[in-house]
Amino acid sequence: QGGCAVVWAATAPDGGRVAVKQAAKGATGSHRSNVESVRREIDHGRTLFQPGGAPASSSESYPGVHHIARILDHLETKRDLWLVMDFGGTSLTKCAFEIKGEFHRGE
């Protein structure tokens, strides 16, 4: 479970691994905020990628785009907002805590 949703590992119809994010709708401010956050994630995905998953901008101009999980599909139901995304493997939080080396002030 993440900050605003539950993320499930799943198998796509083609046999590939995907991540399925489930953001529960509800009457509380926290639920509304979480759903709005996921909606913004969908909007950013539309900006970064074309339908079908190709980057919207050249990878030469934005080489980091290949490190962003694509949103493959989404569905909004009465109770939840669902996203199907590329399965990335290791979470960003886990990677951040495994950073080795020194951090310098001011950088």
Short mmCIF file of N, CA and C in Angstrom, two decimals:
data_model
loop_
_atom_site.label_atom_id
_atom_site.label_comp_id
_atom_site.label_asym_id
_atom_site.label_seq_id
_atom_site.Cartn_x
_atom_site.Cartn_y
_atom_site.Cartn_z
N GLN A 1 0.85 -1.18 0.00
CA GLN A 1 0.00 0.00 0.00
C GLN A 1 0.89 1.23 0.00
N GLY A 2 0.59 2.15 -0.89
CA GLY A 2 1.35 3.37 -0.99
C GLY A 2 0.67 4.50 -0.24
N GLY A 3 1.08 5.71 -0.54
CA GLY A 3 0.55 6.88 0.13
C GLY A 3 -0.89 7.19 -0.19
N CYS A 4 -1.31 6.92 -1.41
CA CYS A 4 -2.68 7.27 -1.79
C CYS A 4 -3.45 6.13 -2.43
N ALA A 5 -2.86 4.96 -2.54
CA ALA A 5 -3.53 3.85 -3.21
C ALA A 5 -2.89 2.53 -2.82
N VAL A 6 -3.57 1.46 -3.18
CA VAL A 6 -3.03 0.11 -3.06
C VAL A 6 -2.55 -0.29 -4.45
N VAL A 7 -1.37 -0.88 -4.52
CA VAL A 7 -0.82 -1.30 -5.81
C VAL A 7 -0.66 -2.82 -5.79
N TRP A 8 -1.20 -3.44 -6.83
CA TRP A 8 -1.18 -4.90 -6.95
C TRP A 8 -0.28 -5.29 -8.11
N ALA A 9 0.47 -6.37 -7.97
CA ALA A 9 1.20 -6.96 -9.10
C ALA A 9 0.22 -7.89 -9.80
N ALA A 10 0.18 -7.82 -11.13
CA ALA A 10 -0.78 -8.61 -11.89
C ALA A 10 -0.14 -9.09 -13.20
N THR A 11 -0.85 -9.99 -13.86
CA THR A 11 -0.41 -10.50 -15.15
C THR A 11 -1.35 -9.97 -16.23
N ALA A 12 -0.79 -9.36 -17.25
CA ALA A 12 -1.56 -8.82 -18.38
C ALA A 12 -2.02 -9.98 -19.27
N PRO A 13 -3.01 -9.73 -20.13
CA PRO A 13 -3.47 -10.78 -21.05
C PRO A 13 -2.36 -11.37 -21.92
N ASP A 14 -1.33 -10.55 -22.22
CA ASP A 14 -0.22 -11.06 -23.05
C ASP A 14 0.82 -11.81 -22.24
N GLY A 15 0.60 -11.94 -20.91
CA GLY A 15 1.52 -12.67 -20.05
C GLY A 15 2.55 -11.80 -19.36
N GLY A 16 2.63 -10.53 -19.74
CA GLY A 16 3.59 -9.62 -19.11
C GLY A 16 3.12 -9.18 -17.72
N ARG A 17 4.06 -8.69 -16.93
CA ARG A 17 3.71 -8.20 -15.60
C ARG A 17 3.31 -6.73 -15.66
N VAL A 18 2.28 -6.40 -14.92
CA VAL A 18 1.81 -5.02 -14.81
C VAL A 18 1.55 -4.71 -13.34
N ALA A 19 1.48 -3.43 -13.05
CA ALA A 19 1.07 -2.96 -11.72
C ALA A 19 -0.34 -2.38 -11.87
N VAL A 20 -1.21 -2.74 -10.94
CA VAL A 20 -2.59 -2.23 -10.95
C VAL A 20 -2.77 -1.40 -9.69
N LYS A 21 -3.02 -0.11 -9.87
CA LYS A 21 -3.20 0.81 -8.76
C LYS A 21 -4.69 1.02 -8.52
N GLN A 22 -5.12 0.87 -7.27
CA GLN A 22 -6.51 1.03 -6.87
C GLN A 22 -6.61 2.17 -5.86
N ALA A 23 -7.27 3.25 -6.26
CA ALA A 23 -7.51 4.39 -5.36
C ALA A 23 -8.99 4.37 -4.99
N ALA A 24 -9.26 4.17 -3.71
CA ALA A 24 -10.64 4.08 -3.24
C ALA A 24 -11.25 5.47 -3.16
N LYS A 25 -12.46 5.59 -3.70
CA LYS A 25 -13.21 6.83 -3.57
C LYS A 25 -13.88 6.83 -2.20
N GLY A 26 -14.21 7.97 -1.71
CA GLY A 26 -14.90 8.04 -0.43
C GLY A 26 -15.28 9.46 -0.11
N ALA A 27 -15.94 9.63 1.01
CA ALA A 27 -16.45 10.94 1.40
C ALA A 27 -15.43 11.77 2.18
N THR A 28 -14.37 11.14 2.67
CA THR A 28 -13.42 11.89 3.49
C THR A 28 -12.52 12.76 2.60
N GLY A 29 -11.95 13.77 3.19
CA GLY A 29 -11.03 14.64 2.47
C GLY A 29 -9.82 13.87 1.96
N SER A 30 -9.37 12.90 2.75
CA SER A 30 -8.22 12.09 2.36
C SER A 30 -8.53 11.28 1.10
N HIS A 31 -9.69 10.65 1.05
CA HIS A 31 -10.07 9.88 -0.14
C HIS A 31 -10.18 10.78 -1.37
N ARG A 32 -10.81 11.92 -1.21
CA ARG A 32 -10.95 12.84 -2.36
C ARG A 32 -9.59 13.32 -2.84
N SER A 33 -8.70 13.62 -1.91
CA SER A 33 -7.36 14.06 -2.26
C SER A 33 -6.59 12.95 -2.99
N ASN A 34 -6.72 11.73 -2.51
CA ASN A 34 -6.04 10.60 -3.14
C ASN A 34 -6.52 10.38 -4.57
N VAL A 35 -7.84 10.45 -4.77
CA VAL A 35 -8.40 10.26 -6.11
C VAL A 35 -7.95 11.38 -7.04
N GLU A 36 -7.92 12.61 -6.55
CA GLU A 36 -7.44 13.73 -7.38
C GLU A 36 -5.97 13.55 -7.74
N SER A 37 -5.18 13.02 -6.83
CA SER A 37 -3.78 12.76 -7.10
C SER A 37 -3.63 11.73 -8.23
N VAL A 38 -4.43 10.68 -8.19
CA VAL A 38 -4.38 9.66 -9.23
C VAL A 38 -4.88 10.23 -10.56
N ARG A 39 -5.89 11.09 -10.52
CA ARG A 39 -6.35 11.73 -11.77
C ARG A 39 -5.25 12.59 -12.38
N ARG A 40 -4.49 13.30 -11.55
CA ARG A 40 -3.36 14.09 -12.06
C ARG A 40 -2.30 13.17 -12.67
N GLU A 41 -2.11 12.01 -12.04
CA GLU A 41 -1.16 11.04 -12.58
C GLU A 41 -1.59 10.60 -13.99
N ILE A 42 -2.87 10.38 -14.17
CA ILE A 42 -3.39 10.02 -15.50
C ILE A 42 -3.14 11.16 -16.50
N ASP A 43 -3.40 12.39 -16.08
CA ASP A 43 -3.16 13.55 -16.97
C ASP A 43 -1.69 13.67 -17.35
N HIS A 44 -0.80 13.47 -16.39
CA HIS A 44 0.64 13.52 -16.69
C HIS A 44 1.02 12.40 -17.66
N GLY A 45 0.45 11.23 -17.45
CA GLY A 45 0.73 10.11 -18.36
C GLY A 45 0.31 10.42 -19.78
N ARG A 46 -0.83 11.10 -19.94
CA ARG A 46 -1.29 11.49 -21.28
C ARG A 46 -0.35 12.52 -21.91
N THR A 47 0.25 13.37 -21.08
CA THR A 47 1.18 14.37 -21.57
C THR A 47 2.50 13.74 -22.02
N LEU A 48 2.95 12.75 -21.27
CA LEU A 48 4.26 12.14 -21.54
C LEU A 48 4.24 11.07 -22.61
N PHE A 49 3.09 10.37 -22.75
CA PHE A 49 3.03 9.24 -23.66
C PHE A 49 1.81 9.32 -24.58
N GLN A 50 1.99 8.84 -25.79
CA GLN A 50 0.90 8.75 -26.76
C GLN A 50 0.08 7.49 -26.45
N PRO A 51 -1.17 7.42 -26.95
CA PRO A 51 -1.90 6.17 -26.81
C PRO A 51 -1.08 5.03 -27.41
N GLY A 52 -0.98 3.93 -26.72
CA GLY A 52 -0.14 2.82 -27.17
C GLY A 52 1.20 2.80 -26.47
N GLY A 53 1.57 3.89 -25.80
CA GLY A 53 2.76 3.90 -24.96
C GLY A 53 4.01 4.55 -25.51
N ALA A 54 4.00 4.98 -26.76
CA ALA A 54 5.20 5.64 -27.30
C ALA A 54 5.37 7.01 -26.63
N PRO A 55 6.62 7.41 -26.34
CA PRO A 55 6.83 8.74 -25.73
C PRO A 55 6.27 9.85 -26.63
N ALA A 56 5.67 10.86 -26.01
CA ALA A 56 5.10 11.99 -26.76
C ALA A 56 6.19 12.92 -27.27
N SER A 57 7.36 12.91 -26.64
CA SER A 57 8.49 13.74 -27.05
C SER A 57 9.67 12.84 -27.39
N SER A 58 10.61 13.39 -28.11
CA SER A 58 11.77 12.60 -28.51
C SER A 58 12.59 12.18 -27.30
N SER A 59 13.05 10.93 -27.31
CA SER A 59 13.87 10.45 -26.21
C SER A 59 15.24 11.12 -26.20
N GLU A 60 15.64 11.72 -27.32
CA GLU A 60 16.89 12.47 -27.33
C GLU A 60 16.73 13.76 -26.53
N SER A 61 15.56 14.39 -26.64
CA SER A 61 15.29 15.61 -25.89
C SER A 61 15.03 15.33 -24.41
N TYR A 62 14.37 14.21 -24.14
CA TYR A 62 14.00 13.84 -22.77
C TYR A 62 14.42 12.39 -22.50
N PRO A 63 15.71 12.13 -22.33
CA PRO A 63 16.17 10.74 -22.18
C PRO A 63 15.61 10.03 -20.94
N GLY A 64 15.20 10.76 -19.93
CA GLY A 64 14.66 10.15 -18.73
C GLY A 64 13.27 9.58 -18.88
N VAL A 65 12.61 9.84 -20.01
CA VAL A 65 11.23 9.37 -20.20
C VAL A 65 11.16 7.85 -20.16
N HIS A 66 12.25 7.17 -20.47
CA HIS A 66 12.25 5.71 -20.45
C HIS A 66 12.27 5.14 -19.04
N HIS A 67 12.47 6.00 -18.05
CA HIS A 67 12.48 5.56 -16.65
C HIS A 67 11.14 5.81 -15.97
N ILE A 68 10.16 6.24 -16.71
CA ILE A 68 8.84 6.54 -16.15
C ILE A 68 7.88 5.42 -16.56
N ALA A 69 7.15 4.90 -15.58
CA ALA A 69 6.18 3.84 -15.87
C ALA A 69 5.03 4.41 -16.70
N ARG A 70 4.73 3.75 -17.79
CA ARG A 70 3.61 4.17 -18.64
C ARG A 70 2.29 3.73 -18.03
N ILE A 71 1.28 4.55 -18.17
CA ILE A 71 -0.07 4.16 -17.80
C ILE A 71 -0.68 3.50 -19.02
N LEU A 72 -0.95 2.21 -18.91
CA LEU A 72 -1.44 1.44 -20.05
C LEU A 72 -2.95 1.54 -20.21
N ASP A 73 -3.65 1.70 -19.09
CA ASP A 73 -5.11 1.82 -19.13
C ASP A 73 -5.58 2.36 -17.80
N HIS A 74 -6.79 2.87 -17.77
CA HIS A 74 -7.40 3.29 -16.51
C HIS A 74 -8.91 3.13 -16.61
N LEU A 75 -9.53 3.00 -15.46
CA LEU A 75 -10.97 2.79 -15.39
C LEU A 75 -11.48 3.43 -14.10
N GLU A 76 -12.58 4.14 -14.21
CA GLU A 76 -13.20 4.73 -13.03
C GLU A 76 -14.54 4.05 -12.80
N THR A 77 -14.72 3.50 -11.60
CA THR A 77 -15.98 2.87 -11.22
C THR A 77 -16.62 3.73 -10.12
N LYS A 78 -17.75 3.30 -9.66
CA LYS A 78 -18.45 4.04 -8.61
C LYS A 78 -17.63 4.09 -7.32
N ARG A 79 -16.89 3.03 -7.03
CA ARG A 79 -16.16 2.95 -5.77
C ARG A 79 -14.67 3.22 -5.86
N ASP A 80 -14.05 3.03 -7.04
CA ASP A 80 -12.60 3.10 -7.15
C ASP A 80 -12.16 3.73 -8.47
N LEU A 81 -10.91 4.18 -8.47
CA LEU A 81 -10.23 4.61 -9.68
C LEU A 81 -9.07 3.63 -9.85
N TRP A 82 -8.98 3.00 -11.02
CA TRP A 82 -7.99 1.96 -11.29
C TRP A 82 -7.03 2.41 -12.39
N LEU A 83 -5.75 2.11 -12.22
CA LEU A 83 -4.75 2.35 -13.26
C LEU A 83 -3.98 1.07 -13.50
N VAL A 84 -3.72 0.76 -14.75
CA VAL A 84 -2.85 -0.35 -15.12
C VAL A 84 -1.58 0.29 -15.68
N MET A 85 -0.45 -0.06 -15.07
CA MET A 85 0.81 0.60 -15.42
C MET A 85 1.90 -0.43 -15.68
N ASP A 86 2.98 0.03 -16.31
CA ASP A 86 4.17 -0.81 -16.44
C ASP A 86 4.59 -1.27 -15.06
N PHE A 87 5.07 -2.51 -14.98
CA PHE A 87 5.61 -3.02 -13.73
C PHE A 87 7.09 -2.67 -13.70
N GLY A 88 7.49 -1.90 -12.70
CA GLY A 88 8.86 -1.40 -12.67
C GLY A 88 9.82 -2.20 -11.85
N GLY A 89 9.36 -3.13 -11.05
CA GLY A 89 10.27 -3.92 -10.24
C GLY A 89 10.44 -3.37 -8.85
N THR A 90 11.49 -2.60 -8.62
CA THR A 90 11.80 -2.08 -7.30
C THR A 90 11.16 -0.71 -7.10
N SER A 91 10.59 -0.48 -5.93
CA SER A 91 9.95 0.81 -5.67
C SER A 91 11.00 1.90 -5.51
N LEU A 92 10.58 3.12 -5.80
CA LEU A 92 11.47 4.27 -5.67
C LEU A 92 11.93 4.43 -4.23
N THR A 93 11.05 4.19 -3.28
CA THR A 93 11.42 4.30 -1.86
C THR A 93 12.54 3.33 -1.52
N LYS A 94 12.41 2.09 -1.96
CA LYS A 94 13.44 1.10 -1.67
C LYS A 94 14.77 1.49 -2.32
N CYS A 95 14.71 1.97 -3.56
CA CYS A 95 15.94 2.40 -4.23
C CYS A 95 16.59 3.56 -3.50
N ALA A 96 15.78 4.51 -3.02
CA ALA A 96 16.32 5.70 -2.35
C ALA A 96 17.05 5.32 -1.08
N PHE A 97 16.57 4.31 -0.38
CA PHE A 97 17.23 3.91 0.86
C PHE A 97 18.45 3.05 0.62
N GLU A 98 18.66 2.60 -0.59
CA GLU A 98 19.82 1.79 -0.91
C GLU A 98 20.93 2.60 -1.58
N ILE A 99 20.76 3.93 -1.63
CA ILE A 99 21.78 4.79 -2.23
C ILE A 99 23.04 4.73 -1.37
N LYS A 100 24.15 4.53 -2.02
CA LYS A 100 25.43 4.48 -1.33
C LYS A 100 26.21 5.75 -1.69
N GLY A 101 27.03 6.22 -0.78
CA GLY A 101 27.84 7.39 -1.06
C GLY A 101 27.50 8.52 -0.10
N GLU A 102 28.05 9.68 -0.38
CA GLU A 102 27.88 10.82 0.50
C GLU A 102 27.02 11.88 -0.17
N PHE A 103 26.27 12.59 0.66
CA PHE A 103 25.53 13.73 0.20
C PHE A 103 26.23 14.99 0.69
N HIS A 104 26.31 15.98 -0.16
CA HIS A 104 26.98 17.22 0.20
C HIS A 104 25.96 18.34 0.30
N ARG A 105 26.11 19.17 1.29
CA ARG A 105 25.20 20.31 1.45
C ARG A 105 25.33 21.25 0.28
N GLY A 106 24.19 21.81 -0.12
CA GLY A 106 24.20 22.80 -1.20
C GLY A 106 24.14 22.20 -2.58
N GLU A 107 24.08 20.89 -2.69
CA GLU A 107 24.04 20.27 -4.03
C GLU A 107 22.69 19.68 -4.28
#
